[in-house]
Amino acid sequence: LQPPRQIDELSLGNAAGTPWRYETDGASWGILVAGGAECTGLCRERMFLARQVHRTLGRDMHRVKRFYLDTADNVSPETAAYLKAEQPDLTILRAPEAALRSLLANRPGDPDPLSSGAIYLVDKRGFVMMVYLPTHPGRAMTDDLRFLLRNSPE
């Protein structure tokens, strides 16, 4: 993603609605999937891939967190049940949809964060650095993450 974008420019909140800042509350590499109140179809496929990539990191798993960025006021009961059952150790964050699109899809060629199936890689300081579309193999994300973890301090 050129240039990298600071995720803390969004008014992020945690599931309880408390303000949340990536730089202080996240403080690790992050895999982020954006969605709305409903996470079905492509969204679930991308969530599954993000979880699988996270698992392939093995002993470095603890250095990476997974996030679902909800652009609705609340996820649907079905989506909440899915996230709880199928996505353990996932952090749900909230951000306004318009602000998310303004931040991540503001340049020509940027994919829509909600409809494209994009998975974003966020660095330890909260900069969204890379985007992976369904056309990218999961192996590419795994290889990039391993390289970044190997070359960044604990």
CSV table of N, CA and C in Angstrom, one decimal:
chain,number,residue,atom,x,y,z
A,1,LEU,N,0.9,-1.2,0.0
A,1,LEU,CA,0.0,0.0,0.0
A,1,LEU,C,0.9,1.2,0.0
A,2,GLN,N,0.8,2.0,-1.0
A,2,GLN,CA,1.6,3.2,-1.1
A,2,GLN,C,0.8,4.5,-1.1
A,3,PRO,N,1.1,5.4,-0.2
A,3,PRO,CA,2.0,5.2,1.0
A,3,PRO,C,1.2,4.5,2.1
A,4,PRO,N,2.0,3.9,3.1
A,4,PRO,CA,1.3,3.3,4.2
A,4,PRO,C,0.4,4.3,4.9
A,5,ARG,N,-0.7,3.8,5.5
A,5,ARG,CA,-1.6,4.7,6.1
A,5,ARG,C,-1.8,4.3,7.6
A,6,GLN,N,-1.9,5.3,8.4
A,6,GLN,CA,-1.9,5.2,9.9
A,6,GLN,C,-3.4,4.8,10.3
A,7,ILE,N,-3.6,3.6,10.8
A,7,ILE,CA,-4.9,3.1,11.2
A,7,ILE,C,-5.5,3.9,12.3
A,8,ASP,N,-4.6,4.5,13.1
A,8,ASP,CA,-5.1,5.3,14.3
A,8,ASP,C,-5.8,6.6,13.8
A,9,GLU,N,-5.7,7.0,12.5
A,9,GLU,CA,-6.4,8.1,12.0
A,9,GLU,C,-7.9,7.8,12.0
A,10,LEU,N,-8.3,6.6,12.1
A,10,LEU,CA,-9.7,6.2,12.2
A,10,LEU,C,-10.1,6.4,13.7
A,11,SER,N,-11.3,6.6,14.0
A,11,SER,CA,-11.8,6.6,15.4
A,11,SER,C,-12.1,5.2,15.8
A,12,LEU,N,-11.1,4.5,16.1
A,12,LEU,CA,-11.3,3.1,16.4
A,12,LEU,C,-11.9,2.9,17.8
A,13,GLY,N,-12.7,1.9,18.0
A,13,GLY,CA,-13.3,1.6,19.3
A,13,GLY,C,-13.3,0.1,19.4
A,14,ASN,N,-13.2,-0.4,20.7
A,14,ASN,CA,-13.2,-1.9,20.9
A,14,ASN,C,-14.7,-2.3,20.9
A,15,ALA,N,-14.9,-3.6,21.1
A,15,ALA,CA,-16.3,-4.2,21.1
A,15,ALA,C,-17.2,-3.5,22.1
A,16,ALA,N,-16.6,-3.0,23.2
A,16,ALA,CA,-17.4,-2.4,24.2
A,16,ALA,C,-17.7,-0.9,23.9
A,17,GLY,N,-17.1,-0.4,22.8
A,17,GLY,CA,-17.2,1.0,22.4
A,17,GLY,C,-16.2,2.0,23.0
A,18,THR,N,-15.3,1.4,23.8
A,18,THR,CA,-14.2,2.3,24.4
A,18,THR,C,-13.2,2.6,23.3
A,19,PRO,N,-12.7,3.9,23.2
A,19,PRO,CA,-11.7,4.3,22.2
A,19,PRO,C,-10.5,3.3,22.3
A,20,TRP,N,-10.0,3.0,21.2
A,20,TRP,CA,-8.9,2.1,21.1
A,20,TRP,C,-7.8,2.6,20.1
A,21,ARG,N,-6.6,2.5,20.4
A,21,ARG,CA,-5.5,3.0,19.5
A,21,ARG,C,-4.6,1.9,19.3
A,22,TYR,N,-4.3,1.7,18.0
A,22,TYR,CA,-3.4,0.6,17.6
A,22,TYR,C,-2.0,0.7,18.2
A,23,GLU,N,-1.5,1.9,18.2
A,23,GLU,CA,-0.1,2.0,18.6
A,23,GLU,C,0.1,1.6,20.1
A,24,THR,N,-0.9,1.8,20.9
A,24,THR,CA,-0.8,1.5,22.3
A,24,THR,C,-1.5,0.2,22.7
A,25,ASP,N,-2.6,-0.1,22.1
A,25,ASP,CA,-3.4,-1.2,22.5
A,25,ASP,C,-3.1,-2.5,21.6
A,26,GLY,N,-2.7,-2.2,20.3
A,26,GLY,CA,-2.4,-3.3,19.4
A,26,GLY,C,-0.9,-3.8,19.6
A,27,ALA,N,0.0,-2.8,19.4
A,27,ALA,CA,1.4,-3.0,19.7
A,27,ALA,C,2.0,-4.3,19.2
A,28,SER,N,1.6,-4.8,18.1
A,28,SER,CA,2.2,-6.0,17.5
A,28,SER,C,1.8,-5.9,16.0
A,29,TRP,N,2.4,-6.8,15.2
A,29,TRP,CA,2.0,-6.9,13.8
A,29,TRP,C,0.5,-7.3,13.8
A,30,GLY,N,-0.2,-6.9,12.8
A,30,GLY,CA,-1.6,-7.3,12.8
A,30,GLY,C,-2.1,-7.7,11.4
A,31,ILE,N,-3.0,-8.6,11.4
A,31,ILE,CA,-3.7,-9.0,10.2
A,31,ILE,C,-5.1,-8.5,10.3
A,32,LEU,N,-5.6,-7.7,9.4
A,32,LEU,CA,-6.9,-7.0,9.6
A,32,LEU,C,-7.8,-7.3,8.4
A,33,VAL,N,-9.0,-7.7,8.7
A,33,VAL,CA,-10.1,-7.9,7.7
A,33,VAL,C,-11.2,-7.0,8.1
A,34,ALA,N,-11.6,-6.2,7.1
A,34,ALA,CA,-12.7,-5.3,7.4
A,34,ALA,C,-14.0,-5.9,6.9
A,35,GLY,N,-15.1,-5.6,7.6
A,35,GLY,CA,-16.4,-6.0,7.2
A,35,GLY,C,-17.5,-5.2,7.9
A,36,GLY,N,-18.7,-5.5,7.7
A,36,GLY,CA,-19.8,-4.8,8.3
A,36,GLY,C,-20.5,-5.7,9.3
A,37,ALA,N,-21.8,-5.4,9.5
A,37,ALA,CA,-22.6,-6.2,10.5
A,37,ALA,C,-22.7,-7.7,10.1
A,38,GLU,N,-22.6,-7.9,8.8
A,38,GLU,CA,-22.7,-9.3,8.3
A,38,GLU,C,-21.3,-9.7,7.7
A,39,CYS,N,-20.8,-10.8,8.2
A,39,CYS,CA,-19.6,-11.4,7.6
A,39,CYS,C,-20.0,-12.8,7.1
A,40,THR,N,-20.3,-12.8,5.7
A,40,THR,CA,-20.7,-14.0,5.1
A,40,THR,C,-19.8,-14.2,3.8
A,41,GLY,N,-19.9,-15.3,3.1
A,41,GLY,CA,-19.3,-15.5,1.8
A,41,GLY,C,-17.8,-15.2,1.8
A,42,LEU,N,-17.5,-14.2,1.0
A,42,LEU,CA,-16.1,-13.8,0.8
A,42,LEU,C,-15.4,-13.3,2.1
A,43,CYS,N,-16.2,-12.6,2.9
A,43,CYS,CA,-15.6,-12.2,4.2
A,43,CYS,C,-15.2,-13.4,5.1
A,44,ARG,N,-16.0,-14.4,5.1
A,44,ARG,CA,-15.6,-15.6,5.9
A,44,ARG,C,-14.5,-16.4,5.3
A,45,GLU,N,-14.4,-16.4,4.0
A,45,GLU,CA,-13.3,-17.0,3.3
A,45,GLU,C,-12.0,-16.3,3.7
A,46,ARG,N,-12.0,-15.0,3.7
A,46,ARG,CA,-10.8,-14.2,4.0
A,46,ARG,C,-10.5,-14.3,5.5
A,47,MET,N,-11.5,-14.4,6.4
A,47,MET,CA,-11.2,-14.6,7.8
A,47,MET,C,-10.6,-16.0,8.0
A,48,PHE,N,-11.0,-17.0,7.3
A,48,PHE,CA,-10.4,-18.3,7.4
A,48,PHE,C,-9.0,-18.3,6.9
A,49,LEU,N,-8.7,-17.6,5.8
A,49,LEU,CA,-7.3,-17.5,5.3
A,49,LEU,C,-6.5,-16.8,6.3
A,50,ALA,N,-7.0,-15.7,6.9
A,50,ALA,CA,-6.2,-14.9,7.9
A,50,ALA,C,-5.8,-15.8,9.1
A,51,ARG,N,-6.8,-16.6,9.5
A,51,ARG,CA,-6.5,-17.5,10.6
A,51,ARG,C,-5.5,-18.6,10.3
A,52,GLN,N,-5.6,-19.1,9.1
A,52,GLN,CA,-4.6,-20.1,8.6
A,52,GLN,C,-3.2,-19.6,8.5
A,53,VAL,N,-3.1,-18.4,7.9
A,53,VAL,CA,-1.8,-17.7,7.8
A,53,VAL,C,-1.2,-17.5,9.2
A,54,HIS,N,-2.0,-17.0,10.1
A,54,HIS,CA,-1.6,-16.8,11.5
A,54,HIS,C,-1.1,-18.1,12.1
A,55,ARG,N,-1.8,-19.2,11.9
A,55,ARG,CA,-1.4,-20.5,12.5
A,55,ARG,C,0.0,-21.0,11.9
A,56,THR,N,0.2,-20.7,10.6
A,56,THR,CA,1.5,-21.2,10.0
A,56,THR,C,2.7,-20.5,10.5
A,57,LEU,N,2.5,-19.4,11.3
A,57,LEU,CA,3.7,-18.7,11.9
A,57,LEU,C,4.3,-19.5,13.0
A,58,GLY,N,3.6,-20.5,13.5
A,58,GLY,CA,4.2,-21.3,14.6
A,58,GLY,C,4.6,-20.6,15.8
A,59,ARG,N,5.8,-20.7,16.2
A,59,ARG,CA,6.3,-20.0,17.4
A,59,ARG,C,6.2,-18.5,17.4
A,60,ASP,N,6.1,-17.9,16.2
A,60,ASP,CA,6.0,-16.5,16.1
A,60,ASP,C,4.5,-16.0,16.1
A,61,MET,N,3.6,-16.9,16.3
A,61,MET,CA,2.2,-16.5,16.3
A,61,MET,C,1.9,-15.4,17.3
A,62,HIS,N,2.6,-15.5,18.5
A,62,HIS,CA,2.3,-14.5,19.5
A,62,HIS,C,2.7,-13.1,19.1
A,63,ARG,N,3.5,-12.9,18.1
A,63,ARG,CA,3.9,-11.6,17.6
A,63,ARG,C,2.9,-10.9,16.6
A,64,VAL,N,1.9,-11.7,16.3
A,64,VAL,CA,0.9,-11.2,15.3
A,64,VAL,C,-0.5,-11.3,15.9
A,65,LYS,N,-1.3,-10.3,15.8
A,65,LYS,CA,-2.7,-10.4,16.2
A,65,LYS,C,-3.6,-10.3,15.0
A,66,ARG,N,-4.8,-10.8,15.2
A,66,ARG,CA,-5.8,-10.8,14.1
A,66,ARG,C,-6.9,-9.8,14.5
A,67,PHE,N,-7.4,-9.0,13.6
A,67,PHE,CA,-8.5,-8.1,13.8
A,67,PHE,C,-9.6,-8.2,12.8
A,68,TYR,N,-10.8,-8.0,13.3
A,68,TYR,CA,-12.0,-7.8,12.4
A,68,TYR,C,-12.4,-6.4,12.6
A,69,LEU,N,-12.4,-5.6,11.6
A,69,LEU,CA,-12.8,-4.2,11.7
A,69,LEU,C,-14.3,-4.1,11.2
A,70,ASP,N,-15.2,-3.9,12.2
A,70,ASP,CA,-16.6,-3.8,12.0
A,70,ASP,C,-17.0,-2.3,11.7
A,71,THR,N,-17.6,-2.1,10.5
A,71,THR,CA,-18.0,-0.8,10.2
A,71,THR,C,-19.5,-0.5,10.5
A,72,ALA,N,-20.2,-1.4,11.1
A,72,ALA,CA,-21.6,-1.2,11.6
A,72,ALA,C,-21.5,-0.9,13.1
A,73,ASP,N,-22.7,-0.5,13.6
A,73,ASP,CA,-22.7,-0.3,15.1
A,73,ASP,C,-22.5,-1.6,15.8
A,74,ASN,N,-23.0,-2.7,15.4
A,74,ASN,CA,-22.8,-4.0,16.0
A,74,ASN,C,-22.9,-5.1,14.9
A,75,VAL,N,-22.1,-6.1,15.1
A,75,VAL,CA,-22.2,-7.2,14.2
A,75,VAL,C,-23.5,-8.0,14.5
A,76,SER,N,-24.0,-8.6,13.5
A,76,SER,CA,-25.3,-9.4,13.6
A,76,SER,C,-25.1,-10.5,14.6
A,77,PRO,N,-26.1,-11.1,15.2
A,77,PRO,CA,-26.0,-12.2,16.1
A,77,PRO,C,-25.3,-13.4,15.4
A,78,GLU,N,-25.7,-13.6,14.1
A,78,GLU,CA,-25.1,-14.8,13.4
A,78,GLU,C,-23.5,-14.5,13.2
A,79,THR,N,-23.2,-13.3,12.8
A,79,THR,CA,-21.7,-13.0,12.7
A,79,THR,C,-21.0,-13.1,14.0
A,80,ALA,N,-21.6,-12.6,15.0
A,80,ALA,CA,-21.0,-12.7,16.4
A,80,ALA,C,-20.8,-14.1,16.8
A,81,ALA,N,-21.7,-15.0,16.5
A,81,ALA,CA,-21.6,-16.4,16.9
A,81,ALA,C,-20.5,-17.0,16.0
A,82,TYR,N,-20.4,-16.7,14.7
A,82,TYR,CA,-19.4,-17.2,13.9
A,82,TYR,C,-18.0,-16.8,14.4
A,83,LEU,N,-17.9,-15.5,14.6
A,83,LEU,CA,-16.5,-15.0,15.1
A,83,LEU,C,-16.1,-15.7,16.4
A,84,LYS,N,-17.1,-15.8,17.3
A,84,LYS,CA,-16.7,-16.4,18.6
A,84,LYS,C,-16.3,-17.9,18.4
A,85,ALA,N,-17.1,-18.7,17.6
A,85,ALA,CA,-16.8,-20.1,17.4
A,85,ALA,C,-15.7,-20.4,16.5
A,86,GLU,N,-15.5,-19.7,15.4
A,86,GLU,CA,-14.6,-20.0,14.4
A,86,GLU,C,-13.3,-19.2,14.4
A,87,GLN,N,-13.3,-18.1,15.1
A,87,GLN,CA,-12.2,-17.1,15.1
A,87,GLN,C,-11.7,-16.8,16.5
A,88,PRO,N,-11.1,-17.8,17.2
A,88,PRO,CA,-10.6,-17.6,18.5
A,88,PRO,C,-9.5,-16.6,18.5
A,89,ASP,N,-9.3,-15.8,19.6
A,89,ASP,CA,-8.3,-14.8,19.8
A,89,ASP,C,-8.3,-13.7,18.7
A,90,LEU,N,-9.5,-13.4,18.2
A,90,LEU,CA,-9.7,-12.4,17.3
A,90,LEU,C,-10.2,-11.1,18.1
A,91,THR,N,-9.6,-10.0,17.7
A,91,THR,CA,-10.1,-8.7,18.3
A,91,THR,C,-11.0,-8.0,17.4
A,92,ILE,N,-12.2,-7.7,17.9
A,92,ILE,CA,-13.2,-6.9,17.0
A,92,ILE,C,-13.0,-5.5,17.4
A,93,LEU,N,-12.8,-4.7,16.3
A,93,LEU,CA,-12.7,-3.2,16.4
A,93,LEU,C,-13.8,-2.6,15.6
A,94,ARG,N,-14.2,-1.4,15.9
A,94,ARG,CA,-15.2,-0.7,15.2
A,94,ARG,C,-14.6,0.6,14.7
A,95,ALA,N,-15.1,1.0,13.4
A,95,ALA,CA,-14.7,2.2,12.8
A,95,ALA,C,-15.8,2.6,11.8
A,96,PRO,N,-16.0,3.9,11.7
A,96,PRO,CA,-17.0,4.4,10.7
A,96,PRO,C,-16.6,4.0,9.3
A,97,GLU,N,-17.6,3.5,8.5
A,97,GLU,CA,-17.4,3.0,7.2
A,97,GLU,C,-16.8,4.1,6.3
A,98,ALA,N,-17.4,5.3,6.3
A,98,ALA,CA,-16.9,6.4,5.4
A,98,ALA,C,-15.4,6.7,5.7
A,99,ALA,N,-15.0,6.7,7.0
A,99,ALA,CA,-13.7,7.0,7.4
A,99,ALA,C,-12.7,5.9,6.9
A,100,LEU,N,-13.2,4.6,7.0
A,100,LEU,CA,-12.4,3.5,6.6
A,100,LEU,C,-12.1,3.6,5.1
A,101,ARG,N,-13.1,3.8,4.3
A,101,ARG,CA,-13.0,4.0,2.9
A,101,ARG,C,-12.1,5.2,2.5
A,102,SER,N,-12.3,6.3,3.3
A,102,SER,CA,-11.4,7.4,3.0
A,102,SER,C,-10.0,7.2,3.3
A,103,LEU,N,-9.7,6.4,4.3
A,103,LEU,CA,-8.3,6.1,4.6
A,103,LEU,C,-7.7,5.0,3.7
A,104,LEU,N,-8.4,4.0,3.4
A,104,LEU,CA,-7.8,2.8,2.7
A,104,LEU,C,-8.1,2.8,1.2
A,105,ALA,N,-9.0,3.5,0.8
A,105,ALA,CA,-9.4,3.5,-0.7
A,105,ALA,C,-9.4,4.9,-1.2
A,106,ASN,N,-8.5,5.7,-0.9
A,106,ASN,CA,-8.5,7.1,-1.3
A,106,ASN,C,-7.6,7.4,-2.5
A,107,ARG,N,-6.9,6.4,-3.0
A,107,ARG,CA,-6.1,6.7,-4.2
A,107,ARG,C,-6.5,5.7,-5.3
A,108,PRO,N,-6.3,6.2,-6.5
A,108,PRO,CA,-6.6,5.3,-7.7
A,108,PRO,C,-5.9,4.0,-7.6
A,109,GLY,N,-6.7,2.9,-7.8
A,109,GLY,CA,-6.1,1.6,-7.7
A,109,GLY,C,-6.2,0.9,-6.3
A,110,ASP,N,-6.6,1.7,-5.3
A,110,ASP,CA,-6.8,1.1,-4.0
A,110,ASP,C,-8.1,0.3,-4.0
A,111,PRO,N,-8.0,-1.0,-3.5
A,111,PRO,CA,-9.2,-1.8,-3.5
A,111,PRO,C,-10.2,-1.3,-2.4
A,112,ASP,N,-11.5,-1.5,-2.6
A,112,ASP,CA,-12.5,-1.2,-1.6
A,112,ASP,C,-12.3,-2.1,-0.4
A,113,PRO,N,-12.1,-1.6,0.8
A,113,PRO,CA,-11.8,-2.4,1.9
A,113,PRO,C,-12.9,-3.4,2.3
A,114,LEU,N,-14.1,-3.1,1.9
A,114,LEU,CA,-15.3,-4.0,2.3
A,114,LEU,C,-15.7,-5.0,1.3
A,115,SER,N,-15.7,-4.6,0.0
A,115,SER,CA,-16.2,-5.5,-1.0
A,115,SER,C,-15.1,-6.3,-1.8
A,116,SER,N,-13.9,-5.9,-1.6
A,116,SER,CA,-12.8,-6.6,-2.4
A,116,SER,C,-12.3,-7.9,-1.8
A,117,GLY,N,-12.5,-8.1,-0.6
A,117,GLY,CA,-12.0,-9.3,0.1
A,117,GLY,C,-10.5,-9.0,0.5
A,118,ALA,N,-10.2,-7.7,0.7
A,118,ALA,CA,-8.8,-7.4,1.1
A,118,ALA,C,-8.5,-7.8,2.5
A,119,ILE,N,-7.3,-8.2,2.7
A,119,ILE,CA,-6.7,-8.5,4.0
A,119,ILE,C,-5.5,-7.5,4.1
A,120,TYR,N,-5.4,-6.8,5.2
A,120,TYR,CA,-4.4,-5.8,5.4
A,120,TYR,C,-3.4,-6.3,6.4
A,121,LEU,N,-2.1,-5.9,6.2
A,121,LEU,CA,-1.1,-6.2,7.2
A,121,LEU,C,-0.7,-4.8,7.8
A,122,VAL,N,-0.7,-4.8,9.1
A,122,VAL,CA,-0.5,-3.6,9.9
A,122,VAL,C,0.8,-3.8,10.7
A,123,ASP,N,1.7,-2.8,10.7
A,123,ASP,CA,2.9,-2.9,11.4
A,123,ASP,C,2.7,-2.6,12.9
A,124,LYS,N,3.8,-2.7,13.7
A,124,LYS,CA,3.7,-2.5,15.1
A,124,LYS,C,3.3,-1.1,15.5
A,125,ARG,N,3.5,-0.1,14.7
A,125,ARG,CA,3.2,1.3,15.0
A,125,ARG,C,1.8,1.7,14.5
A,126,GLY,N,1.1,0.8,13.8
A,126,GLY,CA,-0.2,1.0,13.3
A,126,GLY,C,-0.3,1.5,11.9
A,127,PHE,N,0.8,1.3,11.1
A,127,PHE,CA,0.7,1.7,9.7
A,127,PHE,C,0.2,0.5,8.9
A,128,VAL,N,-0.8,0.7,8.1
A,128,VAL,CA,-1.3,-0.3,7.2
A,128,VAL,C,-0.3,-0.3,6.0
A,129,MET,N,0.5,-1.4,5.9
A,129,MET,CA,1.6,-1.5,5.0
A,129,MET,C,1.3,-2.3,3.7
A,130,MET,N,0.6,-3.4,3.8
A,130,MET,CA,0.4,-4.3,2.7
A,130,MET,C,-1.1,-4.7,2.6
A,131,VAL,N,-1.5,-4.9,1.4
A,131,VAL,CA,-2.9,-5.4,1.1
A,131,VAL,C,-2.8,-6.7,0.3
A,132,TYR,N,-3.6,-7.7,0.7
A,132,TYR,CA,-3.7,-8.9,-0.1
A,132,TYR,C,-5.1,-9.1,-0.5
A,133,LEU,N,-5.2,-9.3,-1.8
A,133,LEU,CA,-6.5,-9.5,-2.4
A,133,LEU,C,-6.7,-11.0,-2.7
A,134,PRO,N,-8.0,-11.5,-3.0
A,134,PRO,CA,-8.2,-12.9,-3.3
A,134,PRO,C,-7.3,-13.4,-4.4
A,135,THR,N,-6.8,-12.6,-5.2
A,135,THR,CA,-5.9,-13.1,-6.3
A,135,THR,C,-4.5,-13.4,-5.8
A,136,HIS,N,-4.1,-13.0,-4.6
A,136,HIS,CA,-2.8,-13.3,-4.0
A,136,HIS,C,-3.0,-14.6,-3.2
A,137,PRO,N,-2.0,-15.5,-3.4
A,137,PRO,CA,-2.1,-16.8,-2.6
A,137,PRO,C,-1.7,-16.5,-1.2
A,138,GLY,N,-2.3,-17.3,-0.3
A,138,GLY,CA,-2.0,-17.2,1.1
A,138,GLY,C,-0.5,-17.3,1.4
A,139,ARG,N,0.1,-18.1,0.6
A,139,ARG,CA,1.6,-18.3,0.8
A,139,ARG,C,2.3,-17.0,0.7
A,140,ALA,N,1.9,-16.1,-0.1
A,140,ALA,CA,2.6,-14.8,-0.2
A,140,ALA,C,2.5,-14.0,1.1
A,141,MET,N,1.3,-14.0,1.7
A,141,MET,CA,1.2,-13.3,3.0
A,141,MET,C,2.0,-14.0,4.1
A,142,THR,N,2.1,-15.3,4.1
A,142,THR,CA,2.9,-16.0,5.1
A,142,THR,C,4.4,-15.7,4.9
A,143,ASP,N,4.8,-15.7,3.6
A,143,ASP,CA,6.2,-15.4,3.4
A,143,ASP,C,6.6,-14.0,3.8
A,144,ASP,N,5.7,-13.0,3.4
A,144,ASP,CA,6.0,-11.6,3.8
A,144,ASP,C,6.0,-11.5,5.3
A,145,LEU,N,5.1,-12.1,6.0
A,145,LEU,CA,5.0,-12.0,7.5
A,145,LEU,C,6.3,-12.6,8.1
A,146,ARG,N,6.7,-13.7,7.6
A,146,ARG,CA,7.9,-14.4,8.2
A,146,ARG,C,9.1,-13.5,7.9
A,147,PHE,N,9.2,-12.9,6.8
A,147,PHE,CA,10.3,-12.0,6.5
A,147,PHE,C,10.3,-10.8,7.4
A,148,LEU,N,9.1,-10.2,7.6
A,148,LEU,CA,9.0,-9.0,8.5
A,148,LEU,C,9.3,-9.3,9.9
A,149,LEU,N,8.8,-10.5,10.4
A,149,LEU,CA,9.1,-10.9,11.8
A,149,LEU,C,10.6,-11.2,12.0
A,150,ARG,N,11.2,-11.8,11.0
A,150,ARG,CA,12.6,-12.2,11.1
A,150,ARG,C,13.5,-10.9,11.2
A,151,ASN,N,13.0,-9.8,10.5
A,151,ASN,CA,13.8,-8.6,10.4
A,151,ASN,C,13.4,-7.5,11.2
A,152,SER,N,12.5,-7.8,12.2
A,152,SER,CA,12.0,-6.7,13.1
A,152,SER,C,12.3,-7.2,14.5
A,153,PRO,N,12.6,-6.2,15.4
A,153,PRO,CA,12.9,-6.6,16.8
A,153,PRO,C,11.7,-7.1,17.5
A,154,GLU,N,11.9,-7.9,18.5
A,154,GLU,CA,10.8,-8.5,19.3
A,154,GLU,C,10.0,-7.5,19.8
